[in-house]
PDB file of C-alpha atoms in Angstrom:
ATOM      1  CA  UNK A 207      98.866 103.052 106.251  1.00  0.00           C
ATOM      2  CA  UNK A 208      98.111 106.420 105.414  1.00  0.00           C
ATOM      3  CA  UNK A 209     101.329 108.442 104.561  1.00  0.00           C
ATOM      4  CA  UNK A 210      99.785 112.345 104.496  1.00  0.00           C
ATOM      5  CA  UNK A 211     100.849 113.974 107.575  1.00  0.00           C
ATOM      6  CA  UNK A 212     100.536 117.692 106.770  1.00  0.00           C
ATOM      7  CA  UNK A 213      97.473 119.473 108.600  1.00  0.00           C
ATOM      8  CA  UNK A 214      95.704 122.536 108.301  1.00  0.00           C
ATOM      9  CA  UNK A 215      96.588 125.630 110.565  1.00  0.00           C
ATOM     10  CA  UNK A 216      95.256 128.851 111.149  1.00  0.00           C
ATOM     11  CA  UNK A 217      96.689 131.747 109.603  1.00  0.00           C
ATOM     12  CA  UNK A 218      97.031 133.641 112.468  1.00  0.00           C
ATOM     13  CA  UNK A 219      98.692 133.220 115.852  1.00  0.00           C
ATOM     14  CA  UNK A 220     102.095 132.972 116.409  1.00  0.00           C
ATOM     15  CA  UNK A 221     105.175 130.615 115.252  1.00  0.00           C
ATOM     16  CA  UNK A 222     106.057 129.050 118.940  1.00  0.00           C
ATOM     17  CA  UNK A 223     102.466 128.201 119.770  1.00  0.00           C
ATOM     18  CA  UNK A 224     102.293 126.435 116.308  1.00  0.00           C
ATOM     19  CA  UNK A 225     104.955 124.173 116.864  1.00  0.00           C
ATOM     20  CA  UNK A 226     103.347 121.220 117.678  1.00  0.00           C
ATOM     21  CA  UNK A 227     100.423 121.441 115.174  1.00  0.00           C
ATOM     22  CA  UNK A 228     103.526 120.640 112.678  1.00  0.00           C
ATOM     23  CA  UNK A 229     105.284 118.314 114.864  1.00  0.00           C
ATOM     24  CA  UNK A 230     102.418 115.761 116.268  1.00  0.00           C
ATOM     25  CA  UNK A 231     100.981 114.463 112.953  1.00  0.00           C
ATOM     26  CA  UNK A 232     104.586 113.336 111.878  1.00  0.00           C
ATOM     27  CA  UNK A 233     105.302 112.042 115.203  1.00  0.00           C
ATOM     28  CA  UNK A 234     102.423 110.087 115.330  1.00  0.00           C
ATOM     29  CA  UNK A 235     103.069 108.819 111.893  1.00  0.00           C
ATOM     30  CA  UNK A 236     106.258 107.752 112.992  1.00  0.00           C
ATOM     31  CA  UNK A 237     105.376 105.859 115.351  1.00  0.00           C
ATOM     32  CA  UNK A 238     102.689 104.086 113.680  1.00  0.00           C
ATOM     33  CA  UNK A 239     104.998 103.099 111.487  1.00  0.00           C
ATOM     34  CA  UNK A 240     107.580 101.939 114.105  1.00  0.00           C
ATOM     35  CA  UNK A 241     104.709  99.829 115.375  1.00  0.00           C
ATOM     36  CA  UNK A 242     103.871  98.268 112.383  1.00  0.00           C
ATOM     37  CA  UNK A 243     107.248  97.260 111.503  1.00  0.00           C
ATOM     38  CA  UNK A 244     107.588  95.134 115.016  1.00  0.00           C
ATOM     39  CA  UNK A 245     104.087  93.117 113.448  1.00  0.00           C
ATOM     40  CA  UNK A 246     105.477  93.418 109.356  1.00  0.00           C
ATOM     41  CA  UNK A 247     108.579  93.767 108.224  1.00  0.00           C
ATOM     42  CA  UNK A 248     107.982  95.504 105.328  1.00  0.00           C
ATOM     43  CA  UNK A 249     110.304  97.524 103.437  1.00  0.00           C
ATOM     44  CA  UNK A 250     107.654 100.342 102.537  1.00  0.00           C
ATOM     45  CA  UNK A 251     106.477 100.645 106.809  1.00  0.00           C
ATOM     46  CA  UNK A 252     110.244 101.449 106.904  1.00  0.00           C
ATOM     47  CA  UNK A 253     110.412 104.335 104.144  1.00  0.00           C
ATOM     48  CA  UNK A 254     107.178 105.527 105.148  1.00  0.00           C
ATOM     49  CA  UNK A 255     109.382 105.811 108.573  1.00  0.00           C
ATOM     50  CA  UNK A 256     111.743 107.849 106.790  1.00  0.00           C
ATOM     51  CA  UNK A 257     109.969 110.212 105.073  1.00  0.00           C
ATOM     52  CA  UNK A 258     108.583 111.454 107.985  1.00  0.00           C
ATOM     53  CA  UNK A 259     111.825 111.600 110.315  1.00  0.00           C
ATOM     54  CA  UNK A 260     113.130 113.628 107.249  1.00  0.00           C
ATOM     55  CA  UNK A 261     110.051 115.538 107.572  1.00  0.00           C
ATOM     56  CA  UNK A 262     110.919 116.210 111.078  1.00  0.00           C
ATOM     57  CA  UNK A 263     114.401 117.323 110.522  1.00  0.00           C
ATOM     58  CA  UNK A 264     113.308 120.355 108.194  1.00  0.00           C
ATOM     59  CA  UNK A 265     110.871 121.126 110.662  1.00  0.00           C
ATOM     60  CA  UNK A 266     113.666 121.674 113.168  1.00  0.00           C
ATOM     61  CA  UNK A 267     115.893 123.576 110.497  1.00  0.00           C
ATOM     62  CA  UNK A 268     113.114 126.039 110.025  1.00  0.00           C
ATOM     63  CA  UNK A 269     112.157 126.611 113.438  1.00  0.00           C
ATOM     64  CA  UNK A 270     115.894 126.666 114.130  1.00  0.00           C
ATOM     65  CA  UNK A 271     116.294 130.552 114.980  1.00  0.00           C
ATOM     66  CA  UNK A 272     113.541 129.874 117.855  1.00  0.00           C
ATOM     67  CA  UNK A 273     115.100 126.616 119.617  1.00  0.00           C
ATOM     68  CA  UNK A 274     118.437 125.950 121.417  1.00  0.00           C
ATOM     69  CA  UNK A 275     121.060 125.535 118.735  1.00  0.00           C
ATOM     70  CA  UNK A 276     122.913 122.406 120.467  1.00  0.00           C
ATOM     71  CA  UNK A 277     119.088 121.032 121.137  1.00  0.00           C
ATOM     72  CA  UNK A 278     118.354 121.285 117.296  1.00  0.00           C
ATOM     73  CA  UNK A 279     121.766 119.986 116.749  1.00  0.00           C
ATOM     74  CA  UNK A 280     121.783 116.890 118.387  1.00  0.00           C
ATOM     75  CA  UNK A 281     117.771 116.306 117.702  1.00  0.00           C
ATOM     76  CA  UNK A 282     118.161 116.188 113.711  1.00  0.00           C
ATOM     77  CA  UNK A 283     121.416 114.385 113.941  1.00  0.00           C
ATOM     78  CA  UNK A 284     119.512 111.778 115.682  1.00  0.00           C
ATOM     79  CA  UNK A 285     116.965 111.689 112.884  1.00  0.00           C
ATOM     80  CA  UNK A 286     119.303 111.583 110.571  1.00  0.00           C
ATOM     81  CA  UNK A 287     120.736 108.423 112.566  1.00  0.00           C
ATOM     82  CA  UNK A 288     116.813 106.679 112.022  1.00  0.00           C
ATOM     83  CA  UNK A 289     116.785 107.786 108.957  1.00  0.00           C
ATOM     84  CA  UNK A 290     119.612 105.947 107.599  1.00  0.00           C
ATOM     85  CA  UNK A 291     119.243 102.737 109.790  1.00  0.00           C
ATOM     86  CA  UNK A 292     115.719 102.705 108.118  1.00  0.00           C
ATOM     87  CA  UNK A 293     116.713 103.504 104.457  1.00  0.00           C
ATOM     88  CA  UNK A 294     118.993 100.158 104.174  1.00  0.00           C
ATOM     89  CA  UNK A 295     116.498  98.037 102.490  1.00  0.00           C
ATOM     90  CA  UNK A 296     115.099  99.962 100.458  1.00  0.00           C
ATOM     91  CA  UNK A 297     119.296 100.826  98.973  1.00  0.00           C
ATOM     92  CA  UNK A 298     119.286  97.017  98.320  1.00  0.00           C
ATOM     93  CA  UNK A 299     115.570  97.069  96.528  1.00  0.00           C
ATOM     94  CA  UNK A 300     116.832 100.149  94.240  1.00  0.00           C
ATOM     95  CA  UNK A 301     120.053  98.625  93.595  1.00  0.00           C
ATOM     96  CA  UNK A 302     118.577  94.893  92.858  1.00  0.00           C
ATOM     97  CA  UNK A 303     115.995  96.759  90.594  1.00  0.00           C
ATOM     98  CA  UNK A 304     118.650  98.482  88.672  1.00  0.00           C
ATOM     99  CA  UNK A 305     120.940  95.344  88.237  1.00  0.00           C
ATOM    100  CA  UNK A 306     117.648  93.686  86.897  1.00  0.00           C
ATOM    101  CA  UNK A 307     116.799  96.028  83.973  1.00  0.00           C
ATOM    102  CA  UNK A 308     120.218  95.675  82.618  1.00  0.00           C
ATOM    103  CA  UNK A 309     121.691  94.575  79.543  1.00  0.00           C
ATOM    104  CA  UNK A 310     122.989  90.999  81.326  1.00  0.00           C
ATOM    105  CA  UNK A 311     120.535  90.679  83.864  1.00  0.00           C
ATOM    106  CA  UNK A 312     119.682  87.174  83.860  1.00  0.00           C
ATOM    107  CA  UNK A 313     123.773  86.808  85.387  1.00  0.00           C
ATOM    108  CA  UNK A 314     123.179  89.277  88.701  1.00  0.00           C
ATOM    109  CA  UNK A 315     123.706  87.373  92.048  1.00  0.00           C
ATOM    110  CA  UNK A 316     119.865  87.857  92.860  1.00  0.00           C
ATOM    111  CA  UNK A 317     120.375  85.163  95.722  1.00  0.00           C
ATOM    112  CA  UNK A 318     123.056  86.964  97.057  1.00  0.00           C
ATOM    113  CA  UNK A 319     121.785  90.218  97.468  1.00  0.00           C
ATOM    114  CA  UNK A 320     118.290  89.025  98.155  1.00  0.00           C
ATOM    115  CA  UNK A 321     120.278  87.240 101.134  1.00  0.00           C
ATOM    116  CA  UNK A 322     122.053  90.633 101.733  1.00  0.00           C
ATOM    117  CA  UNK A 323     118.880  92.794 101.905  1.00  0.00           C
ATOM    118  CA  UNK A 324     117.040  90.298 104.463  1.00  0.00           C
ATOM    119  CA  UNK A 325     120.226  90.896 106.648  1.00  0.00           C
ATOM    120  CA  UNK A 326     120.050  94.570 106.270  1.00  0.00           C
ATOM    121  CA  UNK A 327     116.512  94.114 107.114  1.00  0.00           C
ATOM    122  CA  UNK A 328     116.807  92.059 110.496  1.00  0.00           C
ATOM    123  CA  UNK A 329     119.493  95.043 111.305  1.00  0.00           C
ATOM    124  CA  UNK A 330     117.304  98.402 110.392  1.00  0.00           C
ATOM    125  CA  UNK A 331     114.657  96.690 112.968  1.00  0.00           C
ATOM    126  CA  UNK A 332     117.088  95.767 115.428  1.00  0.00           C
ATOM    127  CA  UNK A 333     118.555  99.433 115.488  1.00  0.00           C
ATOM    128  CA  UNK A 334     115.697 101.353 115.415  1.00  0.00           C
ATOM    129  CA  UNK A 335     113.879  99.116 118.330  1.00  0.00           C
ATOM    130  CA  UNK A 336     117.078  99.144 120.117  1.00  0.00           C
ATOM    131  CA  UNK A 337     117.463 102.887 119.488  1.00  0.00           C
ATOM    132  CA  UNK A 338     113.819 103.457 121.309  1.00  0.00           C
ATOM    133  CA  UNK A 339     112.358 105.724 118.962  1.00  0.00           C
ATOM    134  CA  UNK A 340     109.366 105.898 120.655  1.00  0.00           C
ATOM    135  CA  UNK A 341     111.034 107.982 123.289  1.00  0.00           C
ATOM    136  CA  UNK A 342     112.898 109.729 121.373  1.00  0.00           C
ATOM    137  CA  UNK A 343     110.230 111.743 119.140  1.00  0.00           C
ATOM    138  CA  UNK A 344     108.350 112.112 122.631  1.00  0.00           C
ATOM    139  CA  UNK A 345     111.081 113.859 124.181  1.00  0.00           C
ATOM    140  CA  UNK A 346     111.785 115.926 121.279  1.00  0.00           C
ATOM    141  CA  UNK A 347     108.389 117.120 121.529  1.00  0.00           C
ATOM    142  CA  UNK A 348     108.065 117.466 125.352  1.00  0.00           C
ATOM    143  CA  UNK A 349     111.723 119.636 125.113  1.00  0.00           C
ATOM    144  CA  UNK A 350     110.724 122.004 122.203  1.00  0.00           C
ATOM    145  CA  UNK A 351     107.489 122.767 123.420  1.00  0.00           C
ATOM    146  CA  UNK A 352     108.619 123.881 126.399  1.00  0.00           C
ATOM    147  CA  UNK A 353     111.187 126.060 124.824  1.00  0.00           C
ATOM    148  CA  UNK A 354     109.358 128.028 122.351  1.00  0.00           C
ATOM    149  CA  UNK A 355     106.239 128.245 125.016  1.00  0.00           C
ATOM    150  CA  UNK A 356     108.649 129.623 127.338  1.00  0.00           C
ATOM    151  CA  UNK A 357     110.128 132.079 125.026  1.00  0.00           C
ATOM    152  CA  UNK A 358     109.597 135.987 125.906  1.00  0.00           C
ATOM    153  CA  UNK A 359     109.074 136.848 122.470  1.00  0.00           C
ATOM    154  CA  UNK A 360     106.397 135.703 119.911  1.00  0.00           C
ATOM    155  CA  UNK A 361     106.920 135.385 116.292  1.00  0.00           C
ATOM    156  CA  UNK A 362     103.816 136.129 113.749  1.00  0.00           C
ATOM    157  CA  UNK A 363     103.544 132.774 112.274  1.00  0.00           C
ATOM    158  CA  UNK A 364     102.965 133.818 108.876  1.00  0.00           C
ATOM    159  CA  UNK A 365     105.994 136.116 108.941  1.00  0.00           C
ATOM    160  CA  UNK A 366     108.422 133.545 109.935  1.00  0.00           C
ATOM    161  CA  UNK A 367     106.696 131.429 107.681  1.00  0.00           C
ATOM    162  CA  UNK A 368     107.410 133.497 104.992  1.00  0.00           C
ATOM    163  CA  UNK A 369     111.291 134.179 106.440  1.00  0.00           C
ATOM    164  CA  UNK A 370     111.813 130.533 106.753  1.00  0.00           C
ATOM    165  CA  UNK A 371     110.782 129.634 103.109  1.00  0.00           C
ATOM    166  CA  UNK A 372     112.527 132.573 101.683  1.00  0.00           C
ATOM    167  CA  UNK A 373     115.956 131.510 103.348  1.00  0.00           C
ATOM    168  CA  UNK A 374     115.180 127.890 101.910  1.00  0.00           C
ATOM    169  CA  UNK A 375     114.649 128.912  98.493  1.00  0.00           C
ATOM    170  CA  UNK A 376     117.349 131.566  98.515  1.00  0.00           C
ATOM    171  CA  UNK A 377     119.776 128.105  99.562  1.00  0.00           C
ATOM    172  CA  UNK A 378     117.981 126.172  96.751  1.00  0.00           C
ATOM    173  CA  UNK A 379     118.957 128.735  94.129  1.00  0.00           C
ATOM    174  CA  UNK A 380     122.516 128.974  95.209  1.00  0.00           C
ATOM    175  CA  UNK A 381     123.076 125.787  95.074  1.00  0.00           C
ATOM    176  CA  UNK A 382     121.228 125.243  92.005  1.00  0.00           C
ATOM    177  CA  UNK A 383     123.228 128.219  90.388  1.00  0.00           C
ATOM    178  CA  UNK A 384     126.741 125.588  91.835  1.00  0.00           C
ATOM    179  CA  UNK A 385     125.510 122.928  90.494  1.00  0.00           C
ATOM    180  CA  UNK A 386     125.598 124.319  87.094  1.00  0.00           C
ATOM    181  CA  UNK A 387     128.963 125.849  87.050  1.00  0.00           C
ATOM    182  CA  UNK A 388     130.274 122.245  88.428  1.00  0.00           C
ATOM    183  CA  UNK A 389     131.433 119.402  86.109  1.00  0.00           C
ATOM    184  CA  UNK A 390     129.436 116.427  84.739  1.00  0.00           C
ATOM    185  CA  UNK A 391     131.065 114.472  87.121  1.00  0.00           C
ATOM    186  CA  UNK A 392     130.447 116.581  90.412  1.00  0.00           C
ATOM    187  CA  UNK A 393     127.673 114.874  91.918  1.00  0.00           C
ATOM    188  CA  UNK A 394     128.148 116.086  94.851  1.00  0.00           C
ATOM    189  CA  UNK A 395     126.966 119.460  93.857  1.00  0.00           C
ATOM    190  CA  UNK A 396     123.494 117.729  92.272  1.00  0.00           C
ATOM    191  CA  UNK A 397     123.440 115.804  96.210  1.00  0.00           C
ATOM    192  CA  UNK A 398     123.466 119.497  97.632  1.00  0.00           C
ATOM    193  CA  UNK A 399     120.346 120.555  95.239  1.00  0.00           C
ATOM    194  CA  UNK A 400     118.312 117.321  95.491  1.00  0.00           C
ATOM    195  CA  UNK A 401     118.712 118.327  99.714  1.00  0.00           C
ATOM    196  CA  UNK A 402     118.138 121.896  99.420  1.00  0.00           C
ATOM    197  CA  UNK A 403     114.787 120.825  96.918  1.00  0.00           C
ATOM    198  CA  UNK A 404     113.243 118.569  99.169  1.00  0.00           C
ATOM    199  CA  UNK A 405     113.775 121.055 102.539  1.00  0.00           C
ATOM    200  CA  UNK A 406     111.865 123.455 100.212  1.00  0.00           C
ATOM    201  CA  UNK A 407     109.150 121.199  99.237  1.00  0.00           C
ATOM    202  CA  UNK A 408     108.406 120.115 102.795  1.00  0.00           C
ATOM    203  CA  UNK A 409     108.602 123.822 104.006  1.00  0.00           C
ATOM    204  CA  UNK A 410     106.232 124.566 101.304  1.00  0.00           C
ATOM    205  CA  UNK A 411     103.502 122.099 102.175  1.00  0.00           C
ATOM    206  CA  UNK A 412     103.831 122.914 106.043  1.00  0.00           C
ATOM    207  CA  UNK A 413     103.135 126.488 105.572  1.00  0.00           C
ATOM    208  CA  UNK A 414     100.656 125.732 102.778  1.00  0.00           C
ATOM    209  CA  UNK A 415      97.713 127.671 104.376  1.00  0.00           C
ATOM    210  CA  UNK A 416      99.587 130.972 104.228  1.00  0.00           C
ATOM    211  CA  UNK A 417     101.184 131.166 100.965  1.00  0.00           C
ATOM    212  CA  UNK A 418      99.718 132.759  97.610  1.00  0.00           C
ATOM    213  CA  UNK A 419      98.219 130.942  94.984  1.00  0.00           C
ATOM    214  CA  UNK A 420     101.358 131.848  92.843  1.00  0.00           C
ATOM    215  CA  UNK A 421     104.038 130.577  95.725  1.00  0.00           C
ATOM    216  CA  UNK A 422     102.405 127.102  95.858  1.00  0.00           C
ATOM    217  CA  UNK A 423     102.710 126.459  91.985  1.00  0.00           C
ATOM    218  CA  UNK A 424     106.380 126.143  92.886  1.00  0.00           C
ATOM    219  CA  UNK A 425     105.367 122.557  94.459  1.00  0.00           C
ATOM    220  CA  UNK A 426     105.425 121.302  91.359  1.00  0.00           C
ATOM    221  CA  UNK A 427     108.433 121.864  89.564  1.00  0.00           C
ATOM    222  CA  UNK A 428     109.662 120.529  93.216  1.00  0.00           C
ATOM    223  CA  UNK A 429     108.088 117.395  92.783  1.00  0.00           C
ATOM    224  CA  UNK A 430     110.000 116.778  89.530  1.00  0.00           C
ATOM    225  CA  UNK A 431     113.229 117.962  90.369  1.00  0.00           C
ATOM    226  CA  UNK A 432     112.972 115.561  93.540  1.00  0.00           C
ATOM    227  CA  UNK A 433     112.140 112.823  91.178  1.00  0.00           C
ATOM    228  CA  UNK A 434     115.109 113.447  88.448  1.00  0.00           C
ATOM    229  CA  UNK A 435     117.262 114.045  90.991  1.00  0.00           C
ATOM    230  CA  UNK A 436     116.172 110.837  93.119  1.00  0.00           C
ATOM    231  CA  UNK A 437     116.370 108.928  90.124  1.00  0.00           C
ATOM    232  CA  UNK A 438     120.283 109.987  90.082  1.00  0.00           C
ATOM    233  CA  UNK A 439     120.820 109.312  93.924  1.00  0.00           C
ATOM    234  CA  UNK A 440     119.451 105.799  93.434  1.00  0.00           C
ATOM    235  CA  UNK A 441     121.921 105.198  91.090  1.00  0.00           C
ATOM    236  CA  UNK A 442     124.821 106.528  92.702  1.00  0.00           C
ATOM    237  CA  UNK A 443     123.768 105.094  95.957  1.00  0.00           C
ATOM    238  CA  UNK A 444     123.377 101.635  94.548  1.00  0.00           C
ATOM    239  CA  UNK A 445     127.293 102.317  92.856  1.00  0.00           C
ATOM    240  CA  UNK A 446     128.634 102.504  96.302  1.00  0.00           C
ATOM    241  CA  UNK A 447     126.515  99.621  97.473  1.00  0.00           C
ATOM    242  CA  UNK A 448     127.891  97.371  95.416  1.00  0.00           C
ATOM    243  CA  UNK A 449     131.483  98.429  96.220  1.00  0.00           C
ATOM    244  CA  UNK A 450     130.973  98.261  99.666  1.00  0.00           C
ATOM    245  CA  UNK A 451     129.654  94.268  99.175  1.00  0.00           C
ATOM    246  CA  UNK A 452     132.428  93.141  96.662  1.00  0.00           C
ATOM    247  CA  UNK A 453     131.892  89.349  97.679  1.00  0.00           C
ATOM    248  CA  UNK A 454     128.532  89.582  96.269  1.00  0.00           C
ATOM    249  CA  UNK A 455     129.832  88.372  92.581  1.00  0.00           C
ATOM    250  CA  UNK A 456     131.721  85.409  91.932  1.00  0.00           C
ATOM    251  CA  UNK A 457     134.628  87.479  90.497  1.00  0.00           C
ATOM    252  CA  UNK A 458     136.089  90.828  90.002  1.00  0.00           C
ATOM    253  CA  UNK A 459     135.386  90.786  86.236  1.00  0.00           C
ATOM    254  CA  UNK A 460     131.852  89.940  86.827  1.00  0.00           C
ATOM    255  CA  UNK A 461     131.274  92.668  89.752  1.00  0.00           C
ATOM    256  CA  UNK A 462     133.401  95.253  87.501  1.00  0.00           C
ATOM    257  CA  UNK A 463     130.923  94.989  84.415  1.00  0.00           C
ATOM    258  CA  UNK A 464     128.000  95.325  86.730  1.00  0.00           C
ATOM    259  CA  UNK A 465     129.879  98.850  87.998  1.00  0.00           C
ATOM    260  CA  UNK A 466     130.017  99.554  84.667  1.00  0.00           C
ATOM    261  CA  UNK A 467     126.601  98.963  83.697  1.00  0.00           C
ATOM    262  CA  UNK A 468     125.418 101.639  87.039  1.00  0.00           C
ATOM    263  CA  UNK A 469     128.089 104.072  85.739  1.00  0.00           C
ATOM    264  CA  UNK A 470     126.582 104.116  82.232  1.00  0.00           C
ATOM    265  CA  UNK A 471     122.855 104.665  83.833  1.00  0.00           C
ATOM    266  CA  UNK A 472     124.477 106.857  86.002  1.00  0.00           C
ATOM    267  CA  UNK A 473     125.381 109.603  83.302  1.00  0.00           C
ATOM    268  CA  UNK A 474     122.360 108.549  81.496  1.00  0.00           C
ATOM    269  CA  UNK A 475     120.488 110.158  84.878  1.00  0.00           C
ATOM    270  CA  UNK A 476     123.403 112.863  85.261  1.00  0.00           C
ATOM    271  CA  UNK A 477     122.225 114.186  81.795  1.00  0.00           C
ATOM    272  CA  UNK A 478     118.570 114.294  82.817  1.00  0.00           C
ATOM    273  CA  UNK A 479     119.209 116.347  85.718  1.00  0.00           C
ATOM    274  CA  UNK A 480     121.257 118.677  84.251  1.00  0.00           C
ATOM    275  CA  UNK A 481     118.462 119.774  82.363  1.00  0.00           C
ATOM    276  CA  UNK A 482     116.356 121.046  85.474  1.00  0.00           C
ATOM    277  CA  UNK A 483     119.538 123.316  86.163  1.00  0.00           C
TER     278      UNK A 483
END
């Protein structure tokens, strides 16, 4: 299934009549993918799935000053909602592929959470049929076209293009500039700039058409950051994972020295990140 749902667009025209030039591709993407995963339950159909509801929910942040704030509001929270039903899996593929390359692999519970990942599975498909996404991205369409087409004023798209992505990086940089003050052990702070570097890096590749040769090198140094810092998120995700799913390992001793093993990775990763700061 092809994954690239960025298009071309003019360079002139205005912001509200652009709206949908954005919004369709990833739509349609998403529900290709939504389709697929009723035929093939495939953990990959499912973060294809979430990549572009994330994609979605920057596209609402930037055209945020031009919609109903309780619309936007509720519309991203409910991608966020897909989102996370459909990222389950893959949290159990990450964390079983961590568990694997350590030092005592060959004594993980691989039945276990092999068992546990088919369950979380069975539920992400459940939800997100249950949750009729279908209807959902529709309607979120339908409703924001017909504000910004109904607006009185019109916005230059590539001067809010160039607003948006300024306010993004300006975000990016504080929380960079956080991150750096904070301690070692404040990943929260290195959560907040993995966020704030992805919203960039999407906002960059939407408005792709109209930025200078100079403003699209920043893609990537993006790229990287996104990966360090993913690499660190994995980890950290796959900690809580395992604490949430104690019953997974035949004893506390056994479950505690695979914490261990994640927390020593963990700062491994921690260290590596820092770096990009």
């Amino acid at each position: 299934m092809k994954d690239d749902t960025r298009t071309a667009l003019p360079h002139d025209g205005n912001a509200q009549a652009h709206f949908s030039h954005y919004a369709a591709p990833l739509i349609d993407n998403a529900l290709a993918c939504a389709a697929a995963l009723r035929a093939d339950p495939d953990a990959e159909v499912l973060h294809k799935l979430r990549v572009s509801l994330r994609r979605l929910r920057t596209l609402l942040w930037a055209y945020r000053p031009l919609l109903d704030e309780q619309f936007d509001n509720q519309q991203r929270a409910l991608f966020k909602f897909y989102a996370s039903a459909a990222g389950k899996t893959r949290d159990w593929d990450i964390l079983i592929g961590l568990l694997d390359e350590s030092e005592d692999a060959q004594a993980q519970p691989r039945d276990a959470m092999r068992a546990a990942r088919s369950r979380s599975l069975d539920s992400s498909r459940e939800t997100l049929e249950q949750a009729d996404v279908k209807g959902a991205l529709r309607d979120t369409l339908k409703e924001a076209n017909r504000e910004l087409n109904t607006a009185h004023e019109r916005t230059p798209l590539p001067k809010f293009a160039r607003k948006r992505l300024g306010a993004a990086q300006k975000s990016m940089a504080k929380r960079m500039k956080r991150a750096a003050r904070a301690k070692r052990s404040d990943y929260a702070s290195y959560h907040e700039v993995r966020k704030a570097g992805k919203k960039l890096r999407y906002l960059t590749e939407f408005f792709e058409p109209m930025l200078a040769r100079k403003q699209l090198k920043a893609i990537k140094p993006l790229k990287k950051l996104q990966k360090r810092f993913g690499a660190l998120n994995d980890v950290v995700a796959s900690e809580q994972l395992l604490r949430d799913n104690p019953t997974l390992f035949a004893d506390d001793a056994a479950a505690g020295h695979a914490l261990d093993a994640l927390a020593k990775e963990r700062k491994r990763r921690m260290r590596a990140a820092a770096k990009l700061l």
